[in-house]
Amino acid sequence: MATGQPSWKWCSKCACLFFGGNAVCAAAGGVHDHLGSGTYTVSYKSDAPGQNQWKWCKKCQVLSFTGDGVGPCHAGGQHDVSGSGDYHLVQDSEGQTPWNWCNKCQGLAWQPGVCQAGGAHAFNGSGRYSICINGNPRAQANIGQDQWRWCKACQLLCYDGINSCAAGGAHISAGSGNYELTMGAPASGSTAQPGWKWCTKCYGLAYSKSASDGVCPRGGTHNHDGSADYALPSSGAPADGEQDKWAWCNQCQQLWYSGNGAGRCCQSPTGGHSKDGSGNYSLKMIPN
Ligand SMILES: *[C@@H]1O[C@H](CO)[C@@H](O)[C@H](O)[C@H]1NC(C)=O
Ligand SMILES: *[C@@H]1O[C@H](CO)[C@@H](O)[C@H](O)[C@H]1NC(C)=O
């Protein structure tokens, strides 16, 4: 039976559709919502200034303090910080202040949003941390790792860098709608086209039935291991609540929006995607 999956987003840099969230958020009951966030930079170099023992949780993507033990994780159990760098945070007047430590979930939060330990974050006992935002201050940006983003639903700082954009860095989904794709075999009589799969490296959606899997912006070709099979409506006028002009790119195999210029294709020396030979796909849009 076909089922719908939300949280697919359009990237304003490469024009491709990618899966915009992978980590559970305590507030939304869904995934982190980074809409409107800047890009923060946090350093993990051993000689960086500030307080260390801040670590990334691979389950919820949140940055949390581990000097007093590991906090509870909304994804289940405690945060899993194995494999994390040892991040340093400074408390000075540069960068954006004040970021706060929550003494319940141990996470770094901006406002008292929904806490992974239940209720709201509690900041008593916290320092006032200052984080480099959008490259400022440069002294911190130069020694740090970017692609950290604020989640407006839970207020925590979460790593968003697992997505990769052909135009460089992470995808930017600010301004995107929330698209819902259909997973599983299309209903009988449906003209939807199956064979679309998600790439576990770049998080983009690509057509899997071509001779080549297509070049992936993360290197090599797309990897569809473990992906569901998605079916996309590809003919006729869009139904109510659907947006047309989505196209297949015959160079990178990815789905991209053709109503706004050609975006950036990772396999085109001149830059843009191609819609030669493509159908005219319509995607269902749902509230954000
Ligand atoms: C924060 O305040 C609560 C209630 O007053 C107290 O029980 C707790 O120990 C305080 N935590 C810290 C880290 O100061
Ligand atoms: C897709 O359909 C829309 C109208 O429904 C049309 O404006 C557009 O040109 C079509 N694109 C292609 C590639 O056929």
Tab-separated table of C-alpha atoms and ligand atoms in Angstrom:
chain	number	residue	atom	x	y	z
A	1	MET	CA	0.000	0.000	0.000
A	2	ALA	CA	1.249	3.445	-0.864
A	3	THR	CA	1.952	5.816	2.015
A	4	GLY	CA	2.954	9.486	2.113
A	5	GLN	CA	6.160	10.848	3.631
A	6	PRO	CA	6.546	14.567	4.463
A	7	SER	CA	9.681	16.692	5.070
A	8	TRP	CA	11.004	16.739	1.510
A	9	LYS	CA	12.435	20.181	0.719
A	10	TRP	CA	13.623	22.117	-2.305
A	11	CYS	CA	17.180	23.499	-2.168
A	12	SER	CA	17.525	27.071	-3.402
A	13	LYS	CA	21.158	26.495	-4.432
A	14	CYS	CA	20.996	23.333	-6.582
A	15	ALA	CA	17.176	23.273	-7.152
A	16	CYS	CA	17.010	19.576	-6.180
A	17	LEU	CA	14.558	17.899	-3.868
A	18	PHE	CA	16.198	16.464	-0.751
A	19	PHE	CA	15.061	14.917	2.499
A	20	GLY	CA	15.175	17.822	4.912
A	21	GLY	CA	15.236	16.210	8.289
A	22	ASN	CA	16.687	13.102	9.791
A	23	ALA	CA	16.699	13.648	13.523
A	24	VAL	CA	13.782	13.549	15.913
A	25	CYS	CA	12.766	16.755	17.629
A	26	ALA	CA	11.201	16.746	21.087
A	27	ALA	CA	8.912	19.642	20.234
A	28	ALA	CA	7.412	18.855	16.898
A	29	GLY	CA	7.012	15.106	17.200
A	30	GLY	CA	8.788	15.168	13.843
A	31	VAL	CA	12.191	16.347	12.737
A	32	HIS	CA	14.132	19.505	13.578
A	33	ASP	CA	12.886	22.648	11.854
A	34	HIS	CA	15.824	24.810	10.774
A	35	LEU	CA	13.771	27.271	8.751
A	36	GLY	CA	15.065	30.766	9.465
A	37	SER	CA	18.267	29.621	11.160
A	38	GLY	CA	21.666	31.033	10.387
A	39	THR	CA	24.660	28.727	10.003
A	40	TYR	CA	26.666	28.413	13.194
A	41	THR	CA	30.295	27.407	13.483
A	42	VAL	CA	31.641	25.417	16.412
A	43	SER	CA	35.272	24.454	16.896
A	44	TYR	CA	36.577	21.037	17.811
A	45	LYS	CA	40.284	21.803	17.455
A	46	SER	CA	42.128	20.764	20.639
A	47	ASP	CA	43.805	24.181	20.981
A	48	ALA	CA	40.588	26.177	20.436
A	49	PRO	CA	39.612	28.600	23.201
A	50	GLY	CA	36.699	28.020	25.561
A	51	GLN	CA	35.076	25.179	27.434
A	52	ASN	CA	35.340	21.695	25.945
A	53	GLN	CA	33.343	18.493	26.557
A	54	TRP	CA	30.489	19.695	24.320
A	55	LYS	CA	29.503	16.792	22.063
A	56	TRP	CA	27.237	15.935	19.152
A	57	CYS	CA	24.582	13.227	19.590
A	58	LYS	CA	24.287	11.026	16.521
A	59	LYS	CA	20.674	10.163	17.348
A	60	CYS	CA	19.094	13.618	17.779
A	61	GLN	CA	21.933	15.710	16.174
A	62	VAL	CA	22.014	18.054	19.191
A	63	LEU	CA	25.089	19.612	20.816
A	64	SER	CA	25.150	18.903	24.557
A	65	PHE	CA	27.521	19.235	27.499
A	66	THR	CA	29.027	15.968	28.740
A	67	GLY	CA	31.136	17.246	31.645
A	68	ASP	CA	28.383	16.389	34.153
A	69	GLY	CA	27.348	13.117	32.508
A	70	VAL	CA	25.353	12.520	29.350
A	71	GLY	CA	21.808	13.880	29.154
A	72	PRO	CA	18.569	12.127	28.156
A	73	CYS	CA	17.845	11.899	24.415
A	74	HIS	CA	14.406	12.278	22.895
A	75	ALA	CA	15.353	9.569	20.377
A	76	GLY	CA	15.500	7.107	23.315
A	77	GLY	CA	17.838	6.536	26.280
A	78	GLN	CA	20.794	8.903	26.690
A	79	HIS	CA	22.530	10.985	23.999
A	80	ASP	CA	24.940	8.839	21.972
A	81	VAL	CA	28.074	10.991	21.699
A	82	SER	CA	30.390	8.224	20.515
A	83	GLY	CA	32.144	9.392	17.388
A	84	SER	CA	31.727	13.072	18.233
A	85	GLY	CA	34.498	15.646	18.203
A	86	ASP	CA	35.284	17.468	21.459
A	87	TYR	CA	33.685	20.865	20.770
A	88	HIS	CA	34.717	24.108	22.465
A	89	LEU	CA	32.352	26.959	23.344
A	90	VAL	CA	33.410	30.438	24.384
A	91	GLN	CA	31.738	32.920	26.688
A	92	ASP	CA	32.633	36.361	25.391
A	93	SER	CA	30.862	39.262	23.716
A	94	GLU	CA	31.698	38.191	20.164
A	95	GLY	CA	29.341	36.091	18.060
A	96	GLN	CA	25.690	35.704	18.984
A	97	THR	CA	24.775	35.646	22.691
A	98	PRO	CA	23.276	34.353	24.843
A	99	TRP	CA	23.191	30.667	24.154
A	100	ASN	CA	22.351	28.645	27.258
A	101	TRP	CA	23.087	25.253	28.702
A	102	CYS	CA	19.958	23.371	29.776
A	103	ASN	CA	20.617	21.632	33.090
A	104	LYS	CA	17.940	18.990	32.307
A	105	CYS	CA	18.827	17.689	28.797
A	106	GLN	CA	22.408	19.144	28.799
A	107	GLY	CA	21.729	20.684	25.364
A	108	LEU	CA	22.768	24.112	24.113
A	109	ALA	CA	19.598	26.157	23.603
A	110	TRP	CA	18.620	29.672	22.561
A	111	GLN	CA	15.242	30.115	24.270
A	112	PRO	CA	13.355	27.915	26.758
A	113	GLY	CA	11.845	25.574	24.138
A	114	VAL	CA	10.593	22.030	24.653
A	115	CYS	CA	13.247	20.010	26.531
A	116	GLN	CA	14.283	16.475	25.635
A	117	ALA	CA	13.950	15.646	29.346
A	118	GLY	CA	10.298	16.846	29.371
A	119	GLY	CA	8.805	20.290	30.065
A	120	ALA	CA	10.811	23.383	29.136
A	121	HIS	CA	14.589	23.889	29.158
A	122	ALA	CA	16.008	25.182	32.481
A	123	PHE	CA	18.951	27.598	32.257
A	124	ASN	CA	19.816	28.307	35.900
A	125	GLY	CA	23.498	27.661	36.476
A	126	SER	CA	24.342	28.237	32.776
A	127	GLY	CA	27.025	30.481	31.385
A	128	ARG	CA	26.189	32.863	28.542
A	129	TYR	CA	27.716	31.257	25.487
A	130	SER	CA	28.566	33.135	22.325
A	131	ILE	CA	28.431	31.279	18.994
A	132	CYS	CA	29.839	32.272	15.643
A	133	ILE	CA	26.928	32.884	13.241
A	134	ASN	CA	27.161	33.168	9.440
A	135	GLY	CA	30.931	33.540	9.592
A	136	ASN	CA	31.010	36.132	12.403
A	137	PRO	CA	33.341	36.525	14.160
A	138	ARG	CA	35.842	35.374	11.570
A	139	ALA	CA	38.366	34.324	14.236
A	140	GLN	CA	35.969	31.577	15.327
A	141	ALA	CA	34.775	30.768	11.789
A	142	ASN	CA	38.322	30.076	10.663
A	143	ILE	CA	38.905	27.354	13.233
A	144	GLY	CA	35.463	25.794	13.328
A	145	GLN	CA	33.016	23.452	11.658
A	146	ASP	CA	29.988	25.077	10.058
A	147	GLN	CA	26.552	23.675	9.183
A	148	TRP	CA	25.290	23.762	12.740
A	149	ARG	CA	21.747	25.154	12.806
A	150	TRP	CA	19.214	26.253	15.361
A	151	CYS	CA	15.935	24.328	15.496
A	152	LYS	CA	13.091	26.753	16.017
A	153	ALA	CA	10.870	24.036	17.487
A	154	CYS	CA	13.118	22.808	20.318
A	155	GLN	CA	15.558	25.798	20.358
A	156	LEU	CA	18.612	23.525	20.395
A	157	LEU	CA	21.730	23.766	18.265
A	158	CYS	CA	21.710	20.750	15.934
A	159	TYR	CA	24.074	19.529	13.266
A	160	ASP	CA	22.548	19.866	9.800
A	161	GLY	CA	25.631	19.106	7.744
A	162	ILE	CA	24.889	15.609	6.532
A	163	ASN	CA	23.191	16.947	3.458
A	164	SER	CA	25.410	17.948	0.596
A	165	CYS	CA	24.741	20.429	-2.157
A	166	ALA	CA	26.278	20.431	-5.648
A	167	ALA	CA	26.712	24.195	-5.216
A	168	GLY	CA	28.944	23.607	-2.156
A	169	GLY	CA	28.201	23.158	1.557
A	170	ALA	CA	24.783	22.197	2.835
A	171	HIS	CA	21.444	22.646	1.097
A	172	ILE	CA	19.476	25.789	1.917
A	173	SER	CA	15.781	25.061	2.270
A	174	ALA	CA	14.625	28.457	3.568
A	175	GLY	CA	11.640	29.395	1.426
A	176	SER	CA	10.851	25.819	0.457
A	177	GLY	CA	7.462	24.215	0.715
A	178	ASN	CA	6.994	20.941	2.571
A	179	TYR	CA	6.564	18.222	-0.044
A	180	GLU	CA	5.001	14.850	0.584
A	181	LEU	CA	6.115	11.906	-1.553
A	182	THR	CA	4.324	8.613	-2.035
A	183	MET	CA	6.226	5.483	-1.039
A	184	GLY	CA	5.316	2.009	-2.260
A	185	ALA	CA	3.558	0.635	-5.318
A	186	PRO	CA	1.237	3.128	-7.046
A	187	ALA	CA	-2.500	2.385	-6.847
A	188	SER	CA	-3.854	0.378	-9.783
A	189	GLY	CA	-4.809	2.695	-12.624
A	190	SER	CA	-2.391	5.380	-11.372
A	191	THR	CA	-0.050	6.914	-13.947
A	192	ALA	CA	2.579	7.677	-11.271
A	193	GLN	CA	6.107	6.607	-12.190
A	194	PRO	CA	7.891	4.325	-9.670
A	195	GLY	CA	11.659	3.833	-9.504
A	196	TRP	CA	12.592	7.047	-7.684
A	197	LYS	CA	14.934	6.478	-4.733
A	198	TRP	CA	16.573	8.432	-1.962
A	199	CYS	CA	20.390	8.616	-1.851
A	200	THR	CA	21.888	7.785	1.557
A	201	LYS	CA	24.912	10.036	0.846
A	202	CYS	CA	23.425	13.323	-0.442
A	203	TYR	CA	19.791	12.910	0.743
A	204	GLY	CA	18.560	13.809	-2.749
A	205	LEU	CA	15.902	11.961	-4.736
A	206	ALA	CA	17.185	10.341	-7.955
A	207	TYR	CA	15.785	8.058	-10.652
A	208	SER	CA	17.152	4.550	-10.092
A	209	LYS	CA	16.175	2.828	-13.350
A	210	SER	CA	18.632	4.557	-15.685
A	211	ALA	CA	21.805	2.894	-16.959
A	212	SER	CA	23.819	4.938	-14.439
A	213	ASP	CA	22.819	5.713	-10.844
A	214	GLY	CA	23.995	9.280	-11.506
A	215	VAL	CA	26.865	11.246	-10.040
A	216	CYS	CA	26.416	12.140	-6.363
A	217	PRO	CA	27.619	15.502	-5.004
A	218	ARG	CA	29.207	13.552	-2.116
A	219	GLY	CA	31.445	11.687	-4.591
A	220	GLY	CA	30.945	8.540	-6.668
A	221	THR	CA	27.409	7.660	-7.675
A	222	HIS	CA	24.182	7.856	-5.665
A	223	ASN	CA	23.676	5.061	-3.143
A	224	HIS	CA	20.069	3.849	-2.897
A	225	ASP	CA	20.650	1.097	-0.296
A	226	GLY	CA	17.674	0.819	2.025
A	227	SER	CA	15.564	3.399	0.199
A	228	ALA	CA	11.853	2.947	-0.302
A	229	ASP	CA	10.580	3.096	-3.870
A	230	TYR	CA	8.847	6.433	-4.515
A	231	ALA	CA	6.245	6.954	-7.243
A	232	LEU	CA	5.830	10.438	-8.768
A	233	PRO	CA	2.775	11.691	-10.693
A	234	SER	CA	4.150	12.552	-14.117
A	235	SER	CA	1.408	13.416	-16.539
A	236	GLY	CA	-1.538	15.713	-16.892
A	237	ALA	CA	-2.387	18.901	-15.053
A	238	PRO	CA	-1.441	19.066	-11.355
A	239	ALA	CA	-4.212	18.104	-8.910
A	240	ASP	CA	-5.337	20.489	-6.167
A	241	GLY	CA	-2.470	21.083	-3.728
A	242	GLU	CA	0.160	19.870	-6.206
A	243	GLN	CA	2.977	21.829	-7.853
A	244	ASP	CA	4.147	20.915	-11.362
A	245	LYS	CA	7.371	21.753	-13.279
A	246	TRP	CA	9.470	19.238	-11.357
A	247	ALA	CA	11.852	17.536	-13.781
A	248	TRP	CA	14.361	14.714	-14.030
A	249	CYS	CA	17.926	15.766	-14.833
A	250	ASN	CA	19.504	13.397	-17.364
A	251	GLN	CA	22.971	14.315	-16.070
A	252	CYS	CA	22.738	13.747	-12.288
A	253	GLN	CA	19.477	11.687	-12.319
A	254	GLN	CA	18.016	13.916	-9.607
A	255	LEU	CA	14.596	15.506	-9.336
A	256	TRP	CA	14.782	19.303	-9.577
A	257	TYR	CA	12.389	22.243	-9.880
A	258	SER	CA	12.511	23.749	-13.362
A	259	GLY	CA	10.321	26.800	-12.716
A	260	ASN	CA	13.151	28.924	-11.361
A	261	GLY	CA	16.264	28.608	-13.510
A	262	ALA	CA	18.481	25.563	-13.913
A	263	GLY	CA	20.054	25.362	-10.418
A	264	ARG	CA	23.455	23.719	-10.030
A	265	CYS	CA	24.053	20.196	-11.334
A	266	CYS	CA	27.029	18.271	-10.002
A	267	GLN	CA	27.632	16.636	-13.391
A	268	SER	CA	27.358	19.631	-15.668
A	269	PRO	CA	30.520	21.549	-16.506
A	270	THR	CA	28.430	24.585	-17.383
A	271	GLY	CA	26.417	24.497	-14.198
A	272	GLY	CA	22.747	23.818	-14.727
A	273	HIS	CA	20.414	20.822	-14.749
A	274	SER	CA	18.823	19.613	-17.977
A	275	LYS	CA	15.165	18.661	-18.429
A	276	ASP	CA	15.698	17.102	-21.854
A	277	GLY	CA	13.635	13.912	-22.060
A	278	SER	CA	11.939	14.534	-18.718
A	279	GLY	CA	8.291	14.175	-17.782
A	280	ASN	CA	6.511	17.046	-16.060
A	281	TYR	CA	6.250	15.862	-12.446
A	282	SER	CA	3.776	17.188	-9.896
A	283	LEU	CA	4.493	17.065	-6.152
A	284	LYS	CA	2.007	17.305	-3.323
A	285	MET	CA	2.580	20.256	-0.980
A	286	ILE	CA	1.405	20.127	2.631
A	287	PRO	CA	1.560	22.734	5.433
A	288	ASN	CA	5.045	23.224	6.907
B	1	LIG	C1	18.145	25.107	39.178
B	1	LIG	O1	17.076	25.466	40.024
B	1	LIG	C2	16.393	24.346	40.614
B	1	LIG	C3	15.172	24.877	41.366
B	1	LIG	O2	15.446	26.051	42.067
B	1	LIG	C4	17.373	23.575	41.508
B	1	LIG	O3	16.724	22.451	42.078
B	1	LIG	C5	18.551	23.115	40.665
B	1	LIG	O4	19.530	22.495	41.494
B	1	LIG	C6	19.209	24.294	39.934
B	1	LIG	N1	20.180	23.742	39.033
B	1	LIG	C7	21.384	24.304	38.845
B	1	LIG	C8	22.299	23.595	37.900
B	1	LIG	O5	21.735	25.348	39.364
B	2	LIG	C1	4.413	21.381	-17.282
B	2	LIG	O1	3.081	21.789	-17.218
B	2	LIG	C2	2.907	23.192	-17.061
B	2	LIG	C3	1.420	23.495	-17.008
B	2	LIG	O2	0.714	22.529	-16.313
B	2	LIG	C4	3.523	23.951	-18.191
B	2	LIG	O3	3.441	25.333	-17.933
B	2	LIG	C5	4.921	23.527	-18.361
B	2	LIG	O4	5.471	24.122	-19.505
B	2	LIG	C6	5.055	22.030	-18.456
B	2	LIG	N1	6.433	21.668	-18.528
B	2	LIG	C7	6.884	20.708	-19.323
B	2	LIG	C8	8.354	20.407	-19.215
B	2	LIG	O5	6.159	20.071	-20.051
